[in-house]
Amino acid sequence: MSSENLPQSPERPDSPERQRRKPRVAVVFGGRSSEHGISVVTAGAVMKAIDRTKYDVLPIGITTDGRWALTADEPERMAITDRKVPDVAQLAESTEGSVVLSVDPGSREVVYSEPGSVPKVLGEVDVVFPVLHGPYGEDGTLQGLLELSGVPYVGAGVLASAVGQDKEYMKRVFLSFGLPVGPYEVVRPREWDRDPAAVRKRIVDFAGEHGWPLFIKPARGGSSMGITKVDGLEGLDAAIEEARRHDPKFLVESLLRGREIECGVLEFEDGPRASVPAEIPPVTAHDFYDFEAKYIDSATGLVPAPLTEEQTAEVQRLAVAAFDATSCEGLVRADFFLTEDGTFVINEINTLPGFTPISMYPRMWQESGVSYQELVDRLIQAALTRSTGLR
């Protein structure tokens, strides 16, 4: 597919052409974070599910160095193959061409340009479906750009995206709203750079109070990347180095003994509703539910989770409360521990959860009566009816 075959007619928001044509959905994926490949996989699943009788689709991939690239509309090439995740560079139409979204809120035009060629207007975008995971996409940065451009988009706004990405401030918000949070410590870049020995002592003191093992994790990451389970001092420095490879700020969390429970939240016309919950059973081949367990070995959860009616109602209540506390929009997956004493503790939320058909969020909604295709359509329709700006 070449750029010559794409729509190239600039349109006014009130033009007859725009009123006649199908809404154009730009699926933006890839990005500069360590979750680049999983984002491509998610985008392929979303693109395959979009009803092409209702929408036009414009795939835009962001390379690992930040270039916005025009990519082929070929979802079948965007899957994990031979245990390897795909890359935007493999899908880009050109190694140099770039896509630019206008920051003029009255335009919504997308322009494609290559060195030495006249830029081509690809038409206007009606809504963006961002499927970027991690920093530079899920953390409010892309959402801020779309707000400036006046283009509606799927999912959480700038503040909710930023809070949902930064586990420190996420936990602070939860605590301020009275939601139960497990013990944790935050180590900021300056603290580690200035006095690593003092940080190690603080972590050891934390372990003395709450016990080993500990989890060392990037503060602003996802897909369980960069997380290490540490059983003692011997592995601590390597775990810190791995977390800081993804984010210079990291968290230390104690092990909460119990069951891992997840719950999806989706915004309906009358407000957010919770799905049936799911349970992530112990993964025998892995120390915990890490990246390889989730995406490479496709460890599966139990949907619905084997909970009592009272437990199900409580985790659904807490999931919606977390959605509201962080001012989320569109969708959220909320992750909990059901501890041995029977109480739920919220671990985190994900404002752009894994979204392949086998991912937990779509599976929970499938079991709740909302198919994958309907889920994608509902998110697009909700974004089309929601304005940008203060709301």
mmCIF file of C-alpha atoms in Angstrom:
data_model
loop_
_atom_site.group_PDB
_atom_site.id
_atom_site.type_symbol
_atom_site.label_atom_id
_atom_site.label_comp_id
_atom_site.label_asym_id
_atom_site.label_seq_id
_atom_site.Cartn_x
_atom_site.Cartn_y
_atom_site.Cartn_z
ATOM 1 C CA MET A 1 0.000 0.000 0.000
ATOM 2 C CA SER A 2 1.532 3.326 -1.051
ATOM 3 C CA SER A 3 0.669 6.785 0.186
ATOM 4 C CA GLU A 4 -0.830 7.534 -3.245
ATOM 5 C CA ASN A 5 -3.683 5.146 -2.452
ATOM 6 C CA LEU A 6 -4.638 6.838 0.796
ATOM 7 C CA PRO A 7 -7.280 9.577 1.078
ATOM 8 C CA GLN A 8 -5.693 12.943 0.346
ATOM 9 C CA SER A 9 -8.543 15.419 0.541
ATOM 10 C CA PRO A 10 -8.378 18.098 3.217
ATOM 11 C CA GLU A 11 -11.808 18.658 4.677
ATOM 12 C CA ARG A 12 -13.435 21.319 6.766
ATOM 13 C CA PRO A 13 -15.126 19.969 9.919
ATOM 14 C CA ASP A 14 -18.527 20.924 8.474
ATOM 15 C CA SER A 15 -17.785 19.945 4.865
ATOM 16 C CA PRO A 16 -20.215 17.716 2.925
ATOM 17 C CA GLU A 17 -17.348 15.283 2.286
ATOM 18 C CA ARG A 18 -16.786 14.760 6.001
ATOM 19 C CA GLN A 19 -20.503 14.325 6.607
ATOM 20 C CA ARG A 20 -20.749 11.697 3.845
ATOM 21 C CA ARG A 21 -17.716 9.562 4.589
ATOM 22 C CA LYS A 22 -17.192 7.021 7.345
ATOM 23 C CA PRO A 23 -15.426 8.218 10.515
ATOM 24 C CA ARG A 24 -11.659 7.853 10.131
ATOM 25 C CA VAL A 25 -9.885 6.099 13.001
ATOM 26 C CA ALA A 26 -6.133 6.550 13.362
ATOM 27 C CA VAL A 27 -4.686 3.584 15.250
ATOM 28 C CA VAL A 28 -1.425 4.825 16.780
ATOM 29 C CA PHE A 29 0.955 2.174 18.089
ATOM 30 C CA GLY A 30 4.568 1.206 18.765
ATOM 31 C CA GLY A 31 6.349 4.021 20.550
ATOM 32 C CA ARG A 32 9.595 4.649 22.359
ATOM 33 C CA SER A 33 9.006 2.583 25.494
ATOM 34 C CA SER A 34 10.251 -0.924 26.230
ATOM 35 C CA GLU A 35 6.679 -2.121 25.573
ATOM 36 C CA HIS A 36 6.968 -1.220 21.867
ATOM 37 C CA GLY A 37 6.467 -4.756 20.570
ATOM 38 C CA ILE A 38 3.432 -5.522 22.720
ATOM 39 C CA SER A 39 1.871 -2.283 21.500
ATOM 40 C CA VAL A 40 2.256 -3.502 17.900
ATOM 41 C CA VAL A 41 0.587 -6.803 18.815
ATOM 42 C CA THR A 42 -2.285 -4.954 20.490
ATOM 43 C CA ALA A 43 -2.706 -2.666 17.472
ATOM 44 C CA GLY A 44 -2.950 -5.643 15.120
ATOM 45 C CA ALA A 45 -5.755 -7.139 17.179
ATOM 46 C CA VAL A 46 -7.620 -3.814 17.404
ATOM 47 C CA MET A 47 -7.290 -3.147 13.665
ATOM 48 C CA LYS A 48 -8.584 -6.615 12.856
ATOM 49 C CA ALA A 49 -11.602 -6.038 15.109
ATOM 50 C CA ILE A 50 -12.611 -2.606 13.771
ATOM 51 C CA ASP A 51 -15.736 -2.824 11.624
ATOM 52 C CA ARG A 52 -14.568 -1.607 8.208
ATOM 53 C CA THR A 53 -18.170 -1.094 7.082
ATOM 54 C CA LYS A 54 -18.453 1.632 9.752
ATOM 55 C CA TYR A 55 -14.947 3.124 9.909
ATOM 56 C CA ASP A 56 -11.925 3.916 7.766
ATOM 57 C CA VAL A 57 -8.640 2.975 9.427
ATOM 58 C CA LEU A 58 -5.333 4.827 9.203
ATOM 59 C CA PRO A 59 -2.483 2.857 10.860
ATOM 60 C CA ILE A 60 0.296 5.068 12.247
ATOM 61 C CA GLY A 61 3.295 3.418 13.847
ATOM 62 C CA ILE A 62 5.794 5.222 16.056
ATOM 63 C CA THR A 63 9.305 3.807 15.773
ATOM 64 C CA THR A 64 11.542 3.214 18.764
ATOM 65 C CA ASP A 65 13.381 6.456 17.956
ATOM 66 C CA GLY A 66 10.123 8.447 17.848
ATOM 67 C CA ARG A 67 9.417 8.781 14.111
ATOM 68 C CA TRP A 68 5.719 8.663 13.184
ATOM 69 C CA ALA A 69 5.556 6.299 10.225
ATOM 70 C CA LEU A 70 2.887 5.389 7.710
ATOM 71 C CA THR A 71 2.412 1.634 7.996
ATOM 72 C CA ALA A 72 0.661 -1.085 6.058
ATOM 73 C CA ASP A 73 -2.871 -2.016 7.087
ATOM 74 C CA GLU A 74 -1.890 -5.655 7.536
ATOM 75 C CA PRO A 75 -2.861 -6.850 11.033
ATOM 76 C CA GLU A 76 -1.721 -10.392 10.299
ATOM 77 C CA ARG A 77 1.897 -9.167 10.274
ATOM 78 C CA MET A 78 1.538 -7.704 13.766
ATOM 79 C CA ALA A 79 1.638 -10.884 15.822
ATOM 80 C CA ILE A 80 4.201 -12.624 18.013
ATOM 81 C CA THR A 81 6.138 -15.055 15.819
ATOM 82 C CA ASP A 82 8.716 -17.576 17.043
ATOM 83 C CA ARG A 83 8.562 -15.984 20.507
ATOM 84 C CA LYS A 84 9.537 -12.601 19.040
ATOM 85 C CA VAL A 85 7.408 -9.443 19.173
ATOM 86 C CA PRO A 86 6.977 -7.352 15.996
ATOM 87 C CA ASP A 87 8.437 -3.902 15.386
ATOM 88 C CA VAL A 88 7.095 -0.794 13.642
ATOM 89 C CA ALA A 89 10.262 -0.618 11.519
ATOM 90 C CA GLN A 90 9.193 -3.909 9.895
ATOM 91 C CA LEU A 91 5.811 -2.425 8.944
ATOM 92 C CA ALA A 92 6.762 1.121 7.897
ATOM 93 C CA GLU A 93 6.084 2.115 4.286
ATOM 94 C CA SER A 94 9.362 4.039 4.187
ATOM 95 C CA THR A 95 12.553 4.252 6.206
ATOM 96 C CA GLU A 96 12.444 8.061 6.044
ATOM 97 C CA GLY A 97 8.847 9.142 5.495
ATOM 98 C CA SER A 98 7.014 10.622 8.455
ATOM 99 C CA VAL A 99 3.455 11.422 9.501
ATOM 100 C CA VAL A 100 2.560 14.697 11.195
ATOM 101 C CA LEU A 101 -0.694 15.475 12.983
ATOM 102 C CA SER A 102 -1.716 19.126 12.837
ATOM 103 C CA VAL A 103 -1.794 20.953 16.164
ATOM 104 C CA ASP A 104 -4.421 23.330 14.753
ATOM 105 C CA PRO A 105 -7.650 22.236 16.516
ATOM 106 C CA GLY A 106 -9.672 23.429 13.523
ATOM 107 C CA SER A 107 -7.913 21.115 11.103
ATOM 108 C CA ARG A 108 -7.333 17.522 12.289
ATOM 109 C CA GLU A 109 -5.313 16.977 9.115
ATOM 110 C CA VAL A 110 -2.690 14.271 8.834
ATOM 111 C CA VAL A 111 0.244 15.062 6.535
ATOM 112 C CA TYR A 112 2.724 12.563 5.125
ATOM 113 C CA SER A 113 6.131 13.713 3.905
ATOM 114 C CA GLU A 114 9.323 12.197 2.549
ATOM 115 C CA PRO A 115 12.652 13.945 1.969
ATOM 116 C CA GLY A 116 12.675 15.666 -1.416
ATOM 117 C CA SER A 117 8.932 15.215 -1.992
ATOM 118 C CA VAL A 118 5.936 17.506 -1.668
ATOM 119 C CA PRO A 119 4.014 16.720 1.575
ATOM 120 C CA LYS A 120 0.708 14.946 0.994
ATOM 121 C CA VAL A 121 -2.435 15.593 3.014
ATOM 122 C CA LEU A 122 -3.965 12.241 3.937
ATOM 123 C CA GLY A 123 -7.251 13.764 5.037
ATOM 124 C CA GLU A 124 -8.677 14.416 8.478
ATOM 125 C CA VAL A 125 -8.788 12.068 11.434
ATOM 126 C CA ASP A 126 -12.014 11.898 13.443
ATOM 127 C CA VAL A 127 -10.699 9.883 16.372
ATOM 128 C CA VAL A 128 -7.409 8.392 17.528
ATOM 129 C CA PHE A 129 -7.239 4.925 19.062
ATOM 130 C CA PRO A 130 -3.921 5.027 20.947
ATOM 131 C CA VAL A 131 -2.586 1.589 21.745
ATOM 132 C CA LEU A 132 0.804 2.676 23.049
ATOM 133 C CA HIS A 133 1.930 1.094 26.291
ATOM 134 C CA GLY A 134 4.253 2.757 28.758
ATOM 135 C CA PRO A 135 6.034 6.132 28.641
ATOM 136 C CA TYR A 136 5.670 8.427 25.609
ATOM 137 C CA GLY A 137 2.164 7.236 24.872
ATOM 138 C CA GLU A 138 0.184 5.842 27.788
ATOM 139 C CA ASP A 139 1.455 8.408 30.281
ATOM 140 C CA GLY A 140 -0.405 11.538 29.141
ATOM 141 C CA THR A 141 2.189 12.736 26.613
ATOM 142 C CA LEU A 142 0.269 11.598 23.524
ATOM 143 C CA GLN A 143 -3.002 12.612 25.164
ATOM 144 C CA GLY A 144 -1.649 16.143 25.615
ATOM 145 C CA LEU A 145 -0.742 16.327 21.929
ATOM 146 C CA LEU A 146 -4.227 15.172 20.946
ATOM 147 C CA GLU A 147 -5.797 17.748 23.263
ATOM 148 C CA LEU A 148 -3.754 20.476 21.525
ATOM 149 C CA SER A 149 -4.828 19.098 18.150
ATOM 150 C CA GLY A 150 -8.490 18.934 19.148
ATOM 151 C CA VAL A 151 -8.726 15.292 18.063
ATOM 152 C CA PRO A 152 -10.936 13.004 20.182
ATOM 153 C CA TYR A 153 -9.243 9.853 21.426
ATOM 154 C CA VAL A 154 -9.998 6.585 23.140
ATOM 155 C CA GLY A 155 -9.264 6.237 26.832
ATOM 156 C CA ALA A 156 -8.053 8.310 29.750
ATOM 157 C CA GLY A 157 -7.175 11.997 29.555
ATOM 158 C CA VAL A 158 -3.874 13.681 30.397
ATOM 159 C CA LEU A 159 -4.110 13.615 34.196
ATOM 160 C CA ALA A 160 -5.562 10.113 34.530
ATOM 161 C CA SER A 161 -3.015 8.747 32.047
ATOM 162 C CA ALA A 162 -0.120 10.310 33.950
ATOM 163 C CA VAL A 163 -1.382 9.117 37.331
ATOM 164 C CA GLY A 164 -2.116 5.675 35.941
ATOM 165 C CA GLN A 165 1.431 5.390 34.609
ATOM 166 C CA ASP A 166 3.302 6.554 37.701
ATOM 167 C CA LYS A 167 2.836 3.926 40.395
ATOM 168 C CA GLU A 168 3.983 6.270 43.154
ATOM 169 C CA TYR A 169 1.338 8.894 42.516
ATOM 170 C CA MET A 170 -1.240 6.259 41.682
ATOM 171 C CA LYS A 171 -0.814 4.825 45.168
ATOM 172 C CA ARG A 172 -0.905 8.283 46.732
ATOM 173 C CA VAL A 173 -4.226 8.992 45.000
ATOM 174 C CA PHE A 174 -5.646 5.644 46.078
ATOM 175 C CA LEU A 175 -4.669 6.276 49.685
ATOM 176 C CA SER A 176 -6.223 9.755 49.622
ATOM 177 C CA PHE A 177 -9.522 8.171 48.532
ATOM 178 C CA GLY A 178 -9.363 5.507 51.224
ATOM 179 C CA LEU A 179 -8.514 2.591 48.930
ATOM 180 C CA PRO A 180 -6.385 -0.178 50.487
ATOM 181 C CA VAL A 181 -2.751 -0.189 49.299
ATOM 182 C CA GLY A 182 0.097 -2.531 50.256
ATOM 183 C CA PRO A 183 3.410 -1.448 51.839
ATOM 184 C CA TYR A 184 5.861 0.197 49.438
ATOM 185 C CA GLU A 185 8.901 2.468 49.186
ATOM 186 C CA VAL A 186 9.798 4.876 46.373
ATOM 187 C CA VAL A 187 13.391 5.543 45.316
ATOM 188 C CA ARG A 188 13.867 8.655 43.205
ATOM 189 C CA PRO A 189 16.771 9.040 40.758
ATOM 190 C CA ARG A 190 18.567 11.671 42.826
ATOM 191 C CA GLU A 191 18.446 9.506 45.953
ATOM 192 C CA TRP A 192 20.087 6.559 44.230
ATOM 193 C CA ASP A 193 22.667 8.704 42.413
ATOM 194 C CA ARG A 194 23.603 10.594 45.583
ATOM 195 C CA ASP A 195 23.840 7.741 48.114
ATOM 196 C CA PRO A 196 23.199 4.144 46.941
ATOM 197 C CA ALA A 197 24.311 2.781 50.314
ATOM 198 C CA ALA A 198 21.630 4.780 52.133
ATOM 199 C CA VAL A 199 19.014 3.508 49.674
ATOM 200 C CA ARG A 200 20.136 -0.105 50.192
ATOM 201 C CA LYS A 201 19.860 0.354 53.966
ATOM 202 C CA ARG A 202 16.365 1.782 53.588
ATOM 203 C CA ILE A 203 15.356 -1.219 51.483
ATOM 204 C CA VAL A 204 16.877 -3.659 53.980
ATOM 205 C CA ASP A 205 15.041 -1.921 56.822
ATOM 206 C CA PHE A 206 11.830 -2.185 54.766
ATOM 207 C CA ALA A 207 12.480 -5.928 54.322
ATOM 208 C CA GLY A 208 13.135 -6.198 58.053
ATOM 209 C CA GLU A 209 9.698 -4.770 58.741
ATOM 210 C CA HIS A 210 7.740 -6.571 56.017
ATOM 211 C CA GLY A 211 9.915 -9.569 55.205
ATOM 212 C CA TRP A 212 11.534 -10.980 52.084
ATOM 213 C CA PRO A 213 10.943 -11.478 49.196
ATOM 214 C CA LEU A 214 10.553 -7.987 47.770
ATOM 215 C CA PHE A 215 9.574 -6.822 44.302
ATOM 216 C CA ILE A 216 11.732 -4.172 42.655
ATOM 217 C CA LYS A 217 9.883 -2.523 39.784
ATOM 218 C CA PRO A 218 10.077 0.532 37.504
ATOM 219 C CA ALA A 219 7.784 3.296 38.751
ATOM 220 C CA ARG A 220 6.495 4.089 35.271
ATOM 221 C CA GLY A 221 6.307 0.857 33.319
ATOM 222 C CA GLY A 222 3.947 -1.934 32.424
ATOM 223 C CA SER A 223 3.588 -5.418 30.942
ATOM 224 C CA SER A 224 5.555 -6.615 34.003
ATOM 225 C CA MET A 225 8.779 -5.494 32.301
ATOM 226 C CA GLY A 226 11.773 -4.673 34.474
ATOM 227 C CA ILE A 227 10.282 -6.295 37.587
ATOM 228 C CA THR A 228 12.407 -8.630 39.703
ATOM 229 C CA LYS A 229 11.471 -10.733 42.690
ATOM 230 C CA VAL A 230 14.312 -10.518 45.211
ATOM 231 C CA ASP A 231 14.727 -13.100 47.963
ATOM 232 C CA GLY A 232 17.634 -11.418 49.757
ATOM 233 C CA LEU A 233 20.533 -9.020 49.612
ATOM 234 C CA GLU A 234 22.420 -11.049 47.036
ATOM 235 C CA GLY A 235 20.115 -10.153 44.148
ATOM 236 C CA LEU A 236 19.217 -6.631 45.209
ATOM 237 C CA ASP A 237 21.690 -4.604 43.126
ATOM 238 C CA ALA A 238 20.962 -6.567 39.946
ATOM 239 C CA ALA A 239 17.219 -6.043 40.488
ATOM 240 C CA ILE A 240 17.719 -2.300 40.981
ATOM 241 C CA GLU A 241 19.836 -2.122 37.831
ATOM 242 C CA GLU A 242 17.143 -3.951 35.840
ATOM 243 C CA ALA A 243 14.370 -1.656 37.109
ATOM 244 C CA ARG A 244 16.449 1.467 36.393
ATOM 245 C CA ARG A 245 17.115 0.204 32.872
ATOM 246 C CA HIS A 246 13.414 0.930 32.270
ATOM 247 C CA ASP A 247 12.946 3.911 34.609
ATOM 248 C CA PRO A 248 15.379 5.831 36.855
ATOM 249 C CA LYS A 249 12.658 5.951 39.519
ATOM 250 C CA PHE A 250 11.723 2.609 41.036
ATOM 251 C CA LEU A 251 9.469 1.096 43.673
ATOM 252 C CA VAL A 252 10.063 -1.505 46.343
ATOM 253 C CA GLU A 253 7.025 -3.539 47.310
ATOM 254 C CA SER A 254 6.504 -6.288 49.840
ATOM 255 C CA LEU A 255 5.052 -9.652 48.901
ATOM 256 C CA LEU A 256 1.333 -9.780 49.580
ATOM 257 C CA ARG A 257 0.386 -13.386 50.149
ATOM 258 C CA GLY A 258 -2.904 -14.231 48.568
ATOM 259 C CA ARG A 259 -4.675 -14.506 45.238
ATOM 260 C CA GLU A 260 -4.208 -12.188 42.240
ATOM 261 C CA ILE A 261 -7.565 -10.822 41.088
ATOM 262 C CA GLU A 262 -8.237 -8.493 38.151
ATOM 263 C CA CYS A 263 -11.354 -6.565 37.204
ATOM 264 C CA GLY A 264 -12.164 -4.534 34.090
ATOM 265 C CA VAL A 265 -13.986 -1.207 34.086
ATOM 266 C CA LEU A 266 -15.721 0.154 30.981
ATOM 267 C CA GLU A 267 -17.503 3.479 30.637
ATOM 268 C CA PHE A 268 -21.111 3.165 29.503
ATOM 269 C CA GLU A 269 -23.641 5.911 28.803
ATOM 270 C CA ASP A 270 -24.761 5.828 32.439
ATOM 271 C CA GLY A 271 -21.261 5.694 33.883
ATOM 272 C CA PRO A 272 -18.501 3.158 34.547
ATOM 273 C CA ARG A 273 -19.360 -0.489 35.128
ATOM 274 C CA ALA A 274 -17.207 -3.377 36.276
ATOM 275 C CA SER A 275 -16.793 -6.682 34.471
ATOM 276 C CA VAL A 276 -16.768 -10.086 36.067
ATOM 277 C CA PRO A 277 -13.391 -10.447 37.787
ATOM 278 C CA ALA A 278 -10.632 -12.846 36.782
ATOM 279 C CA GLU A 279 -7.986 -14.681 38.763
ATOM 280 C CA ILE A 280 -4.344 -15.117 37.785
ATOM 281 C CA PRO A 281 -3.389 -18.519 39.215
ATOM 282 C CA PRO A 282 0.172 -19.220 40.346
ATOM 283 C CA VAL A 283 2.453 -19.581 37.323
ATOM 284 C CA THR A 284 4.554 -22.654 38.046
ATOM 285 C CA ALA A 285 7.095 -22.042 35.263
ATOM 286 C CA HIS A 286 7.787 -18.470 36.409
ATOM 287 C CA ASP A 287 8.566 -16.707 39.684
ATOM 288 C CA PHE A 288 5.529 -14.491 39.167
ATOM 289 C CA TYR A 289 3.189 -13.266 36.396
ATOM 290 C CA ASP A 290 5.981 -11.625 34.415
ATOM 291 C CA PHE A 291 6.337 -10.525 30.767
ATOM 292 C CA GLU A 292 7.166 -13.974 29.408
ATOM 293 C CA ALA A 293 4.340 -15.608 31.327
ATOM 294 C CA LYS A 294 1.854 -13.041 30.003
ATOM 295 C CA TYR A 295 2.845 -12.708 26.374
ATOM 296 C CA ILE A 296 5.291 -15.404 25.309
ATOM 297 C CA ASP A 297 4.025 -18.451 27.163
ATOM 298 C CA SER A 298 0.428 -17.138 27.184
ATOM 299 C CA ALA A 299 -0.341 -18.058 30.772
ATOM 300 C CA THR A 300 -4.104 -17.980 31.164
ATOM 301 C CA GLY A 301 -6.294 -16.709 33.943
ATOM 302 C CA LEU A 302 -9.569 -18.009 35.326
ATOM 303 C CA VAL A 303 -12.554 -16.058 34.001
ATOM 304 C CA PRO A 304 -14.701 -15.584 35.975
ATOM 305 C CA ALA A 305 -12.664 -15.807 39.160
ATOM 306 C CA PRO A 306 -13.932 -18.383 41.675
ATOM 307 C CA LEU A 307 -15.141 -15.859 44.255
ATOM 308 C CA THR A 308 -18.192 -15.614 46.457
ATOM 309 C CA GLU A 309 -20.949 -13.204 45.459
ATOM 310 C CA GLU A 310 -19.851 -10.875 48.240
ATOM 311 C CA GLN A 311 -16.209 -10.950 47.114
ATOM 312 C CA THR A 312 -17.191 -10.329 43.505
ATOM 313 C CA ALA A 313 -19.340 -7.358 44.472
ATOM 314 C CA GLU A 314 -16.561 -5.912 46.626
ATOM 315 C CA VAL A 315 -13.818 -6.138 44.004
ATOM 316 C CA GLN A 316 -16.165 -4.627 41.417
ATOM 317 C CA ARG A 317 -16.937 -1.766 43.797
ATOM 318 C CA LEU A 318 -13.250 -1.134 44.414
ATOM 319 C CA ALA A 319 -12.440 -1.256 40.684
ATOM 320 C CA VAL A 320 -15.020 1.424 39.886
ATOM 321 C CA ALA A 321 -13.840 3.453 42.891
ATOM 322 C CA ALA A 322 -10.261 3.357 41.522
ATOM 323 C CA PHE A 323 -11.554 4.429 38.088
ATOM 324 C CA ASP A 324 -13.338 7.391 39.644
ATOM 325 C CA ALA A 325 -10.503 8.299 42.044
ATOM 326 C CA THR A 326 -8.073 8.769 39.157
ATOM 327 C CA SER A 327 -10.618 10.564 36.909
ATOM 328 C CA CYS A 328 -10.347 7.865 34.257
ATOM 329 C CA GLU A 329 -12.347 7.687 31.048
ATOM 330 C CA GLY A 330 -13.097 4.870 28.670
ATOM 331 C CA LEU A 331 -11.472 1.823 30.206
ATOM 332 C CA VAL A 332 -9.299 0.548 33.040
ATOM 333 C CA ARG A 333 -8.062 -2.774 34.288
ATOM 334 C CA ALA A 334 -7.682 -2.822 38.061
ATOM 335 C CA ASP A 335 -5.386 -5.386 39.690
ATOM 336 C CA PHE A 336 -5.854 -6.587 43.263
ATOM 337 C CA PHE A 337 -4.577 -9.054 45.798
ATOM 338 C CA LEU A 338 -7.119 -10.989 47.839
ATOM 339 C CA THR A 339 -5.028 -11.461 50.952
ATOM 340 C CA GLU A 340 -5.080 -14.421 53.286
ATOM 341 C CA ASP A 341 -7.255 -12.524 55.785
ATOM 342 C CA GLY A 342 -9.954 -12.037 53.113
ATOM 343 C CA THR A 343 -9.415 -8.352 52.296
ATOM 344 C CA PHE A 344 -8.738 -6.847 48.869
ATOM 345 C CA VAL A 345 -5.654 -4.674 48.367
ATOM 346 C CA ILE A 346 -5.332 -2.735 45.118
ATOM 347 C CA ASN A 347 -2.000 -3.197 43.390
ATOM 348 C CA GLU A 348 -2.412 -0.896 40.376
ATOM 349 C CA ILE A 349 -4.607 0.191 37.500
ATOM 350 C CA ASN A 350 -3.776 0.113 33.820
ATOM 351 C CA THR A 351 -5.415 2.802 31.696
ATOM 352 C CA LEU A 352 -4.452 1.014 28.484
ATOM 353 C CA PRO A 353 -4.379 -2.676 29.376
ATOM 354 C CA GLY A 354 -3.247 -5.468 27.115
ATOM 355 C CA PHE A 355 -5.887 -5.596 24.417
ATOM 356 C CA THR A 356 -5.381 -8.698 22.311
ATOM 357 C CA PRO A 357 -8.359 -11.092 22.242
ATOM 358 C CA ILE A 358 -6.562 -13.382 24.730
ATOM 359 C CA SER A 359 -5.672 -10.518 27.091
ATOM 360 C CA MET A 360 -7.427 -10.490 30.437
ATOM 361 C CA TYR A 361 -9.339 -7.239 29.927
ATOM 362 C CA PRO A 362 -11.204 -8.341 26.759
ATOM 363 C CA ARG A 363 -11.702 -11.831 28.193
ATOM 364 C CA MET A 364 -13.384 -10.421 31.305
ATOM 365 C CA TRP A 365 -15.740 -8.365 29.158
ATOM 366 C CA GLN A 366 -16.396 -11.305 26.845
ATOM 367 C CA GLU A 367 -17.549 -13.248 29.893
ATOM 368 C CA SER A 368 -19.634 -10.202 30.906
ATOM 369 C CA GLY A 369 -21.478 -10.244 27.566
ATOM 370 C CA VAL A 370 -19.432 -7.722 25.559
ATOM 371 C CA SER A 371 -17.587 -9.262 22.600
ATOM 372 C CA TYR A 372 -14.141 -8.081 21.515
ATOM 373 C CA GLN A 373 -15.557 -6.379 18.410
ATOM 374 C CA GLU A 374 -18.299 -4.709 20.449
ATOM 375 C CA LEU A 375 -15.736 -3.579 23.020
ATOM 376 C CA VAL A 376 -13.608 -1.909 20.339
ATOM 377 C CA ASP A 377 -16.667 -0.297 18.755
ATOM 378 C CA ARG A 378 -17.984 0.976 22.086
ATOM 379 C CA LEU A 379 -14.646 2.629 22.891
ATOM 380 C CA ILE A 380 -14.514 4.333 19.479
ATOM 381 C CA GLN A 381 -18.113 5.546 19.730
ATOM 382 C CA ALA A 382 -17.550 6.886 23.248
ATOM 383 C CA ALA A 383 -14.478 8.808 22.057
ATOM 384 C CA LEU A 384 -16.361 10.259 19.077
ATOM 385 C CA THR A 385 -19.025 11.687 21.376
ATOM 386 C CA ARG A 386 -16.566 13.120 23.920
ATOM 387 C CA SER A 387 -15.024 16.533 23.330
ATOM 388 C CA THR A 388 -11.409 17.434 24.008
ATOM 389 C CA GLY A 389 -10.500 20.158 26.480
ATOM 390 C CA LEU A 390 -11.829 20.659 30.005
ATOM 391 C CA ARG A 391 -14.697 18.279 30.714
#
